């Protein structure tokens, strides 16, 4: 049986987990460890890849190497992980430190040297083995809030150096620093009718089940009466006893009449599996309400390695003259477990609540290419773009493409093309997505003659826009002719109201100067400590270019004494 094979594989993984070193690695911060985001936590379009560690609500906490090793990768970006360090260790694992404010010591000097050599703030470096070595406990950086971070913290993770798979840090002995005596909390349980013939409690729509706490600490759900294929979904969170933060759960396992049905465990997974989170959760409900319901079934199987399932992929087929008990166990890493029991019986009563009407004019199949065209717009979907077959609405009205809605998840890129000759400056034109509030987003667009094309990863409304407006550059307080001897930094604000900023460059006296960029505050900052500012008069020039080539130049002269 398929489940038997998968169960054996899963058992091998569990056995392998015992080989992780428990006392090899130290702590990355010399303050009490408090986790504000744990491994596997559900995030937009991805599972969380490590720990988010609290830093007393501020930046500048010293970051320590957790073991001897060498720096194998350094990445500095305004987006994503921000400023990040990767250290390879002799035992086959890599530790990762992200959203750093600053890389310290010789490592920092190396990064700054390479940024000046490449004349770019954004940089990705792969030093040679043992070129940049570190010792356990050595200060390598300061914590920050760079990249897509929404507040000061340290993102810390482990990877298998060879496979680059991400591993739950708790397996390396960090569970001793995260006291947890609380059971996971279940806030919602849903049951789904999974085909047009099935109803659940006389509803052809998903319904939420009430939960009653029992004397033994388990929960009993409202009885389910159904007549066909059904599946369940759960919203659950976990809280430790230290940080009080709401985190994701470690393990969920469902059983039908005692037989394992569907489950997952957050131990390790690969980066190219991340986007399957949109198949695991009820994506439509998440986009509409913000609630992440984790589905305990697959209507179309997808290759997410954390999942184990039976031959029915977690789907329960309710048949006449049979009764069922569906059990869900939700556990944290420390073994605290919440159990829910759901009684199920067959019921052939006619539904009172009908299925929601879906406006559609096409049917999309996952396992084949799909091409749709109308007027001057066309869309090409490669095989495997979606997770399930579905009825799709495709329309063109006026100058806009309406591609179903944003509530249907997309796994990989597809191509939108449009032919248009009305723009006076075609090189300034791009395909823009338009959200429900009318806000537009830039998509990298190519042009061949009058045909514009873009690869995108979401459904919704699209249109063609021309951006002929130059970016904006401003400075908080005019510095023209001023002495800046007491200042440590030079700060400017940059922004673009159309296609968005593509690049920026700053120059002091004609020499390229390093300016860091924070897209959240729209500020670029030069540190005078870089040492390229001149004694006396200094000519500053900043050039900002947007994604379609519009540019703005800011120039001024200031004075500074280095003495």
Coordinates of C-alpha atoms in Angstrom, one line a residue:
X1 CA 0.0 0.0 0.0
X2 CA 1.1 3.5 -0.7
X3 CA 0.7 4.7 2.9
X4 CA 2.8 1.8 4.1
X5 CA 5.7 2.9 1.9
X6 CA 5.4 6.5 2.9
X7 CA 5.2 5.5 6.6
X8 CA 8.4 3.6 6.3
X9 CA 10.1 6.6 4.7
X10 CA 8.8 8.8 7.4
X11 CA 10.0 6.5 10.1
X12 CA 13.5 6.6 8.6
X13 CA 13.4 10.4 8.7
X14 CA 12.4 10.3 12.4
X15 CA 15.2 7.9 13.2
X16 CA 17.6 10.2 11.4
X17 CA 16.6 13.1 13.5
X18 CA 18.2 11.6 16.5
X19 CA 21.6 12.1 14.8
X20 CA 21.4 15.9 15.0
X21 CA 24.1 17.2 17.4
X22 CA 22.4 18.5 20.6
X23 CA 25.3 20.3 22.3
X24 CA 27.6 21.3 19.4
X25 CA 26.1 24.8 18.7
X26 CA 26.0 27.8 21.0
X27 CA 23.4 30.5 21.1
X28 CA 23.5 33.3 18.5
X29 CA 22.6 36.1 21.1
X30 CA 23.9 36.6 24.5
X31 CA 20.4 37.4 25.9
X32 CA 17.6 35.1 26.9
X33 CA 16.2 33.3 23.9
X34 CA 12.6 34.3 23.1
X35 CA 11.0 33.1 19.9
X36 CA 8.6 35.4 18.1
X37 CA 8.3 33.1 15.0
X38 CA 9.1 29.4 14.9
X39 CA 10.1 26.9 12.3
X40 CA 7.4 26.0 9.8
X41 CA 5.1 28.8 10.8
X42 CA 2.7 29.7 8.0
X43 CA 3.7 32.9 6.2
X44 CA 2.6 34.5 2.9
X45 CA 3.7 32.1 0.1
X46 CA 6.1 30.2 2.3
X47 CA 6.8 28.3 5.5
X48 CA 9.0 30.1 7.9
X49 CA 12.5 28.8 7.6
X50 CA 13.9 29.2 11.1
X51 CA 13.5 31.1 14.3
X52 CA 12.7 34.8 14.7
X53 CA 14.5 35.7 17.9
X54 CA 13.4 38.8 19.9
X55 CA 16.1 41.4 20.5
X56 CA 14.6 43.5 23.4
X57 CA 12.7 45.5 20.9
X58 CA 15.7 47.3 19.5
X59 CA 18.6 46.9 17.0
X60 CA 22.3 46.6 17.7
X61 CA 22.4 43.4 19.8
X62 CA 25.6 41.5 19.3
X63 CA 25.3 38.4 17.1
X64 CA 27.7 35.5 17.8
X65 CA 28.8 32.6 15.6
X66 CA 27.2 29.5 17.1
X67 CA 30.2 27.3 16.2
X68 CA 33.6 27.4 14.5
X69 CA 33.4 27.6 10.7
X70 CA 33.9 29.8 7.7
X71 CA 31.6 32.4 6.0
X72 CA 30.3 30.7 2.8
X73 CA 27.9 33.3 1.6
X74 CA 27.0 37.0 2.3
X75 CA 24.0 38.7 0.8
X76 CA 23.1 42.3 1.2
X77 CA 19.7 43.4 -0.2
X78 CA 17.0 45.9 0.6
X79 CA 14.5 43.1 0.4
X80 CA 13.9 39.6 1.7
X81 CA 16.5 38.6 4.4
X82 CA 18.2 42.0 4.2
X83 CA 21.8 41.7 5.3
X84 CA 22.5 38.1 5.8
X85 CA 25.5 35.9 6.8
X86 CA 25.9 32.1 6.1
X87 CA 28.5 30.1 8.1
X88 CA 29.5 26.5 7.1
X89 CA 30.5 24.3 10.0
X90 CA 32.8 21.3 9.9
X91 CA 30.0 18.9 11.0
X92 CA 28.0 19.4 7.8
X93 CA 25.6 22.1 8.8
X94 CA 25.2 25.8 7.9
X95 CA 24.0 28.5 10.3
X96 CA 22.2 31.6 8.9
X97 CA 21.8 35.0 10.4
X98 CA 19.4 37.5 8.7
X99 CA 18.0 41.1 8.9
X100 CA 21.3 42.3 10.3
X101 CA 22.0 46.0 10.9
X102 CA 25.7 45.6 10.3
X103 CA 28.3 43.0 9.7
X104 CA 31.2 43.5 12.2
X105 CA 35.0 43.5 12.2
X106 CA 37.0 42.0 9.4
X107 CA 33.9 40.5 7.8
X108 CA 32.3 44.0 7.6
X109 CA 35.4 45.4 6.0
X110 CA 35.4 42.7 3.5
X111 CA 31.8 43.4 2.5
X112 CA 32.3 47.1 2.3
X113 CA 35.4 46.6 0.1
X114 CA 33.5 44.4 -2.3
X115 CA 30.5 46.8 -2.4
X116 CA 32.9 49.6 -3.5
X117 CA 34.6 47.3 -6.0
X118 CA 31.3 46.3 -7.5
X119 CA 29.8 49.8 -7.0
X120 CA 26.6 48.4 -5.6
X121 CA 24.9 48.3 -2.2
X122 CA 23.1 45.1 -3.2
X123 CA 25.7 42.3 -3.3
X124 CA 25.9 38.5 -3.1
X125 CA 29.3 37.0 -2.2
X126 CA 30.6 33.5 -2.0
X127 CA 34.0 33.6 -0.3
X128 CA 36.5 30.7 -0.8
X129 CA 36.5 28.0 1.9
X130 CA 38.4 29.2 4.9
X131 CA 38.9 32.7 3.4
X132 CA 36.8 34.2 6.2
X133 CA 37.0 31.9 9.3
X134 CA 35.1 32.5 12.6
X135 CA 35.3 31.0 16.0
X136 CA 32.4 29.9 18.2
X137 CA 31.1 32.9 20.3
X138 CA 32.9 35.5 18.0
X139 CA 30.8 38.6 17.4
X140 CA 30.0 38.6 13.7
X141 CA 27.2 41.2 13.3
X142 CA 24.7 43.4 15.0
X143 CA 20.9 42.7 14.9
X144 CA 18.8 44.9 12.8
X145 CA 15.6 45.4 10.9
X146 CA 16.8 45.2 7.3
X147 CA 15.1 43.6 4.3
X148 CA 11.4 42.6 4.6
X149 CA 11.6 42.5 8.4
X150 CA 8.7 44.2 10.1
X151 CA 10.5 44.9 13.4
X152 CA 13.9 44.5 15.1
X153 CA 14.8 40.8 15.5
X154 CA 17.2 38.1 14.4
X155 CA 16.1 35.5 11.9
X156 CA 18.2 32.4 12.6
X157 CA 18.2 29.1 10.8
X158 CA 20.0 25.9 10.1
X159 CA 20.6 24.1 6.8
X160 CA 22.2 20.9 5.7
X161 CA 25.3 22.3 3.9
X162 CA 25.2 19.7 1.1
X163 CA 21.5 19.5 0.3
X164 CA 20.6 23.1 1.5
X165 CA 17.5 21.7 3.1
X166 CA 16.3 23.7 6.1
X167 CA 16.2 22.0 9.5
X168 CA 14.2 22.9 12.6
X169 CA 16.6 24.5 15.1
X170 CA 14.9 22.6 18.0
X171 CA 16.6 19.4 16.8
X172 CA 20.0 21.0 17.7
X173 CA 19.3 21.2 21.4
X174 CA 17.6 24.7 21.4
X175 CA 14.5 23.1 22.8
X176 CA 16.2 23.5 26.2
X177 CA 16.0 27.2 25.9
X178 CA 12.3 27.3 24.9
X179 CA 10.2 26.1 27.8
X180 CA 6.8 24.9 26.7
X181 CA 4.1 23.3 28.9
X182 CA 1.1 24.5 27.0
X183 CA -1.0 22.5 24.5
X184 CA -1.5 23.9 21.0
X185 CA -4.7 26.0 20.6
X186 CA -7.3 25.0 18.0
X187 CA -9.4 28.0 17.1
X188 CA -11.4 26.6 14.2
X189 CA -12.3 23.2 12.6
X190 CA -14.0 23.1 9.2
X191 CA -15.4 20.2 7.1
X192 CA -15.5 20.4 3.3
X193 CA -17.7 18.7 0.8
X194 CA -15.3 17.7 -2.0
X195 CA -17.5 17.1 -5.0
X196 CA -20.8 18.3 -6.5
X197 CA -22.7 15.3 -5.2
X198 CA -21.6 15.6 -1.5
X199 CA -23.3 17.6 1.2
X200 CA -22.2 18.0 4.8
X201 CA -24.9 18.7 7.4
X202 CA -27.2 19.6 4.5
X203 CA -24.7 22.1 3.1
X204 CA -22.7 22.0 -0.1
X205 CA -20.4 24.6 1.3
X206 CA -17.6 24.2 3.9
X207 CA -19.0 24.6 7.4
X208 CA -17.3 25.3 10.8
X209 CA -17.9 22.7 13.5
X210 CA -18.3 23.6 17.2
X211 CA -15.9 22.1 19.7
X212 CA -16.8 21.0 23.2
X213 CA -14.1 20.5 25.8
X214 CA -14.3 17.0 27.5
X215 CA -13.3 16.0 31.0
X216 CA -10.2 14.2 29.7
X217 CA -9.0 17.4 28.1
X218 CA -9.9 16.4 24.5
X219 CA -12.5 18.1 22.3
X220 CA -15.6 16.6 20.8
X221 CA -16.8 18.2 17.6
X222 CA -20.3 18.6 16.3
X223 CA -21.5 15.4 14.6
X224 CA -20.9 15.4 10.8
X225 CA -23.6 13.9 8.6
X226 CA -22.5 13.5 5.0
X227 CA -22.9 11.4 1.9
X228 CA -19.8 11.3 -0.1
X229 CA -16.2 12.7 -0.2
X230 CA -15.3 15.0 2.6
X231 CA -12.2 16.6 4.1
X232 CA -11.3 18.5 7.2
X233 CA -9.3 21.7 7.8
X234 CA -8.0 23.2 11.1
X235 CA -6.7 26.5 12.4
X236 CA -4.2 25.9 15.2
X237 CA -1.5 27.9 17.0
X238 CA 1.1 27.1 19.6
X239 CA 2.4 29.2 22.5
X240 CA 5.6 28.5 24.6
X241 CA 6.0 29.5 28.2
X242 CA 8.7 32.1 27.6
X243 CA 8.0 34.5 24.8
X244 CA 4.1 34.4 24.9
X245 CA 4.1 34.8 21.1
X246 CA 1.7 33.0 18.9
X247 CA 3.6 30.4 16.7
X248 CA 2.9 27.6 14.3
X249 CA 2.3 24.0 15.4
X250 CA 4.9 21.3 15.0
X251 CA 2.8 18.4 14.1
X252 CA -0.8 17.5 13.0
X253 CA -1.9 13.9 12.5
X254 CA -5.5 12.9 11.5
X255 CA -6.9 9.4 11.8
X256 CA -10.1 7.8 10.5
X257 CA -11.3 4.9 12.8
X258 CA -7.8 4.7 14.1
X259 CA -6.0 4.5 10.8
X260 CA -3.6 7.3 9.9
X261 CA -5.2 9.5 7.3
X262 CA -3.2 12.7 6.8
X263 CA -0.4 14.4 8.7
X264 CA 2.6 16.7 8.6
X265 CA 5.6 17.3 10.9
X266 CA 7.8 20.4 10.7
X267 CA 11.3 18.8 10.8
X268 CA 13.0 19.7 7.5
X269 CA 12.1 20.6 3.9
X270 CA 13.6 22.2 0.8
X271 CA 13.3 25.8 -0.4
X272 CA 11.6 24.8 -3.7
X273 CA 8.7 23.3 -1.6
X274 CA 7.9 26.6 0.1
X275 CA 5.1 27.7 -2.2
X276 CA 3.1 24.5 -1.6
X277 CA 1.9 26.3 1.5
X278 CA -0.8 27.7 -0.8
X279 CA -2.0 24.2 -1.5
X280 CA -1.9 23.2 2.1
X281 CA -4.0 26.1 3.3
X282 CA -7.5 27.1 2.3
X283 CA -6.1 29.8 0.1
X284 CA -9.4 31.4 -0.8
X285 CA -10.5 31.8 2.8
X286 CA -7.1 33.2 3.7
X287 CA -7.2 35.8 1.0
X288 CA -10.7 36.8 2.0
X289 CA -10.5 36.7 5.8
X290 CA -6.8 36.4 6.8
X291 CA -7.6 33.1 8.5
X292 CA -5.2 30.3 7.6
X293 CA -7.0 26.9 7.6
X294 CA -4.6 24.0 7.2
X295 CA -6.3 21.4 5.0
X296 CA -5.9 17.8 6.1
X297 CA -6.6 16.4 2.6
X298 CA -5.4 16.7 -1.0
X299 CA -7.9 16.7 -3.9
X300 CA -4.9 16.8 -6.3
X301 CA -1.7 15.3 -4.8
X302 CA 1.3 17.7 -4.6
X303 CA 4.9 16.9 -3.6
X304 CA 5.3 18.5 -0.2
X305 CA 7.8 16.3 1.7
X306 CA 6.5 17.1 5.2
X307 CA 3.2 15.4 4.4
X308 CA 2.3 11.7 5.0
X309 CA -1.0 10.4 3.8
X310 CA -3.1 7.3 3.1
X311 CA -4.2 6.0 -0.3
X312 CA -7.2 8.5 -0.2
X313 CA -4.9 11.5 0.4
X314 CA -6.8 12.3 3.6
X315 CA -10.2 12.3 2.0
X316 CA -12.9 10.5 3.9
X317 CA -15.6 8.7 1.8
X318 CA -18.8 8.5 3.8
X319 CA -20.8 5.4 2.8
X320 CA -24.3 4.1 3.9
X321 CA -24.6 2.0 6.9
X322 CA -21.2 2.9 8.3
X323 CA -20.1 5.3 11.0
X324 CA -16.7 6.8 11.6
X325 CA -14.7 8.6 14.2
X326 CA -12.2 11.1 12.7
X327 CA -9.5 12.1 15.2
X328 CA -7.1 15.0 14.9
X329 CA -4.0 15.3 17.1
X330 CA -2.2 18.6 17.2
X331 CA 1.2 18.6 18.9
X332 CA 4.2 20.9 19.7
X333 CA 7.8 19.8 19.7
X334 CA 7.7 19.1 23.4
X335 CA 4.9 16.6 23.0
X336 CA 2.0 18.7 24.4
X337 CA -1.0 17.5 22.4
X338 CA -4.5 18.6 21.7
X339 CA -6.9 16.0 20.5
X340 CA -10.2 16.4 18.7
X341 CA -12.7 13.7 17.9
X342 CA -15.3 14.1 15.2
X343 CA -18.2 11.6 14.9
X344 CA -19.3 11.0 11.3
X345 CA -22.3 9.2 9.9
X346 CA -24.1 8.8 6.5
X347 CA -27.0 11.1 5.7
X348 CA -28.8 11.3 2.3
X349 CA -31.0 14.3 3.2
X350 CA -31.2 17.0 0.5
X351 CA -29.0 20.0 1.0
X352 CA -30.4 23.3 2.3
X353 CA -27.4 25.4 1.4
X354 CA -26.3 25.1 -2.2
X355 CA -22.7 25.5 -3.5
X356 CA -21.5 29.0 -4.2
X357 CA -22.0 30.1 -7.8
X358 CA -18.8 30.5 -9.7
X359 CA -18.8 32.8 -12.7
X360 CA -16.7 31.1 -15.4
X361 CA -16.4 30.6 -19.1
X362 CA -13.5 28.2 -19.2
X363 CA -12.3 25.1 -17.4
X364 CA -8.6 24.9 -16.5
X365 CA -6.8 21.5 -16.0
X366 CA -3.6 21.2 -14.0
X367 CA -1.9 18.6 -16.1
X368 CA -2.1 20.3 -19.4
X369 CA -1.2 23.6 -21.1
X370 CA -4.0 26.2 -21.3
X371 CA -4.1 29.1 -23.7
X372 CA -6.8 31.8 -23.7
X373 CA -7.2 34.8 -26.0
X374 CA -9.6 37.7 -26.4
X375 CA -9.3 40.9 -28.3
X376 CA -5.7 42.0 -27.9
X377 CA -4.9 40.0 -24.8
X378 CA -3.7 36.4 -24.4
X379 CA -2.6 34.2 -21.5
X380 CA -0.5 31.1 -21.5
X381 CA -0.6 28.7 -18.6
X382 CA 2.2 25.9 -18.6
X383 CA 1.5 22.5 -17.1
X384 CA 1.4 22.6 -13.2
X385 CA 0.7 26.3 -12.7
X386 CA -2.3 25.5 -10.5
X387 CA -2.9 23.0 -7.7
X388 CA -6.4 21.9 -8.8
X389 CA -8.6 21.9 -11.8
X390 CA -11.1 24.7 -11.6
X391 CA -13.7 26.8 -13.5
X392 CA -12.0 30.0 -14.6
X393 CA -13.5 33.3 -15.6
X394 CA -11.5 35.0 -18.4
X395 CA -12.6 38.3 -19.9
X396 CA -11.4 41.6 -21.5
X397 CA -13.3 44.7 -20.9
X398 CA -12.0 48.0 -22.2
X399 CA -8.3 48.1 -21.8
X400 CA -8.3 45.7 -18.9
X401 CA -7.7 41.9 -18.6
X402 CA -9.8 40.2 -15.9
X403 CA -8.2 36.9 -15.1
X404 CA -10.5 35.1 -12.7
X405 CA -9.8 36.5 -9.2
X406 CA -7.0 36.8 -6.6
X407 CA -8.6 34.1 -4.4
X408 CA -7.2 31.2 -6.5
X409 CA -3.6 30.2 -5.7
X410 CA -0.9 30.0 -8.4
X411 CA 2.2 27.9 -8.0
X412 CA 4.5 29.0 -10.8
X413 CA 4.8 31.7 -13.4
X414 CA 2.6 32.1 -16.5
X415 CA 2.7 34.6 -19.4
X416 CA 0.4 37.5 -20.2
X417 CA 0.7 39.2 -23.5
X418 CA -1.1 42.2 -25.0
X419 CA -0.8 44.0 -28.3
X420 CA -1.2 47.8 -28.3
X421 CA 0.1 50.6 -30.5
X422 CA -1.5 53.7 -28.9
X423 CA 1.3 54.7 -26.6
X424 CA 3.6 57.5 -27.9
X425 CA 6.6 56.2 -25.8
X426 CA 6.3 52.4 -25.9
X427 CA 9.5 52.0 -24.1
X428 CA 7.8 53.5 -21.0
X429 CA 5.0 51.0 -21.0
X430 CA 4.5 48.0 -18.7
X431 CA 1.9 45.4 -17.7
X432 CA 0.6 46.3 -14.3
X433 CA -1.5 44.3 -11.9
X434 CA -4.4 46.1 -10.2
X435 CA -5.6 45.1 -6.8
X436 CA -9.1 45.5 -5.3
X437 CA -8.2 49.0 -4.0
X438 CA -7.1 50.1 -7.4
X439 CA -3.4 50.1 -6.5
X440 CA -1.1 49.1 -9.3
X441 CA 2.1 47.0 -9.3
X442 CA 4.9 46.8 -11.8
X443 CA 5.7 43.5 -13.6
X444 CA 8.9 43.1 -15.6
X445 CA 7.8 43.6 -19.2
X446 CA 9.4 42.8 -22.5
X447 CA 8.3 44.3 -25.9
X448 CA 8.6 43.0 -29.4
X449 CA 7.1 45.6 -31.8
X450 CA 3.7 46.4 -30.3
X451 CA 3.4 43.2 -28.2
X452 CA 4.1 43.5 -24.5
X453 CA 4.7 40.3 -22.4
X454 CA 5.2 39.7 -18.7
X455 CA 5.6 36.6 -16.5
X456 CA 3.4 36.8 -13.4
X457 CA 2.4 34.6 -10.5
X458 CA -1.1 35.7 -9.5
X459 CA -4.6 35.9 -11.0
X460 CA -6.6 39.1 -11.0
X461 CA -6.9 42.3 -13.0
X462 CA -4.2 43.5 -15.4
X463 CA -3.7 46.6 -17.6
X464 CA -1.1 48.5 -19.6
X465 CA 0.3 51.6 -18.1
X466 CA 2.8 54.2 -19.3
X467 CA 5.2 55.7 -16.7
X468 CA 6.6 59.1 -17.9
X469 CA 7.2 60.5 -14.5
X470 CA 10.7 60.8 -13.1
X471 CA 11.6 59.4 -9.6
X472 CA 11.7 61.8 -6.7
X473 CA 14.8 62.7 -4.6
X474 CA 14.6 64.8 -1.5
X475 CA 16.7 65.7 1.5
X476 CA 15.1 66.5 4.9
X477 CA 17.2 69.6 5.6
X478 CA 19.0 71.6 2.8
X479 CA 22.8 71.1 3.0
X480 CA 23.8 73.4 0.1
X481 CA 26.8 75.4 1.3
X482 CA 26.5 74.0 4.9
X483 CA 29.3 72.5 7.1
X484 CA 28.4 68.9 8.1
X485 CA 31.4 68.2 10.3
X486 CA 29.3 67.0 13.2
X487 CA 27.2 64.6 11.2
X488 CA 28.0 60.9 10.9
X489 CA 25.7 60.2 8.0
X490 CA 24.2 61.7 4.8
X491 CA 20.6 60.8 4.3
X492 CA 18.2 61.3 1.4
X493 CA 14.7 60.0 0.5
X494 CA 14.0 58.4 -2.9
X495 CA 10.7 57.3 -4.3
X496 CA 8.8 56.6 -7.5
X497 CA 5.0 56.8 -8.0
X498 CA 4.9 54.7 -11.2
X499 CA 6.9 51.7 -12.1
X500 CA 9.1 51.8 -9.0
X501 CA 12.8 52.3 -8.4
X502 CA 15.2 50.1 -10.4
X503 CA 18.6 51.6 -9.4
X504 CA 20.3 54.4 -7.6
X505 CA 23.9 55.6 -7.4
X506 CA 25.6 58.3 -5.3
X507 CA 28.8 60.1 -6.0
X508 CA 31.1 62.3 -3.9
X509 CA 33.4 64.5 -5.9
X510 CA 32.9 62.2 -8.9
X511 CA 33.7 59.0 -7.0
X512 CA 31.1 56.4 -6.4
X513 CA 29.9 56.4 -2.7
X514 CA 28.2 53.6 -0.9
X515 CA 24.6 54.4 0.1
X516 CA 22.5 51.7 1.9
X517 CA 18.9 51.6 1.0
X518 CA 15.8 50.8 3.1
X519 CA 12.7 50.5 0.9
X520 CA 10.5 50.6 4.0
X521 CA 11.6 54.1 4.9
X522 CA 12.6 55.0 1.3
X523 CA 15.9 56.3 2.6
X524 CA 19.4 56.0 1.3
X525 CA 22.2 56.5 3.8
X526 CA 25.9 57.1 3.4
X527 CA 28.3 56.6 6.3
X528 CA 31.0 59.3 6.5
X529 CA 33.2 56.8 8.2
X530 CA 33.7 55.1 4.8
X531 CA 36.4 57.8 4.4
X532 CA 35.8 59.0 0.9
X533 CA 34.5 62.4 1.8
X534 CA 37.0 65.2 1.2
X535 CA 38.3 67.9 3.6
X536 CA 36.5 71.1 2.8
X537 CA 34.2 71.3 -0.2
X538 CA 32.3 68.2 -1.4
X539 CA 30.1 67.8 -4.5
X540 CA 27.3 65.3 -4.1
X541 CA 25.4 63.8 -7.0
X542 CA 22.7 61.2 -6.7
X543 CA 21.0 59.5 -9.7
X544 CA 17.8 57.4 -9.4
X545 CA 16.4 55.4 -12.3
X546 CA 12.9 53.8 -12.3
X547 CA 12.0 50.5 -14.0
X548 CA 11.2 52.0 -17.4
X549 CA 14.2 54.2 -17.6
X550 CA 13.0 57.6 -16.2
X551 CA 15.8 59.2 -14.2
X552 CA 16.3 62.1 -11.8
X553 CA 19.6 63.7 -10.7
X554 CA 20.1 65.5 -7.4
X555 CA 23.2 67.7 -7.0
X556 CA 24.5 69.9 -4.2
X557 CA 27.7 71.0 -2.5
X558 CA 28.5 70.8 1.2
X559 CA 31.5 71.2 3.4
X560 CA 33.1 69.0 6.0
X561 CA 36.1 69.0 8.2
X562 CA 37.7 65.7 9.1
X563 CA 39.8 67.1 11.8

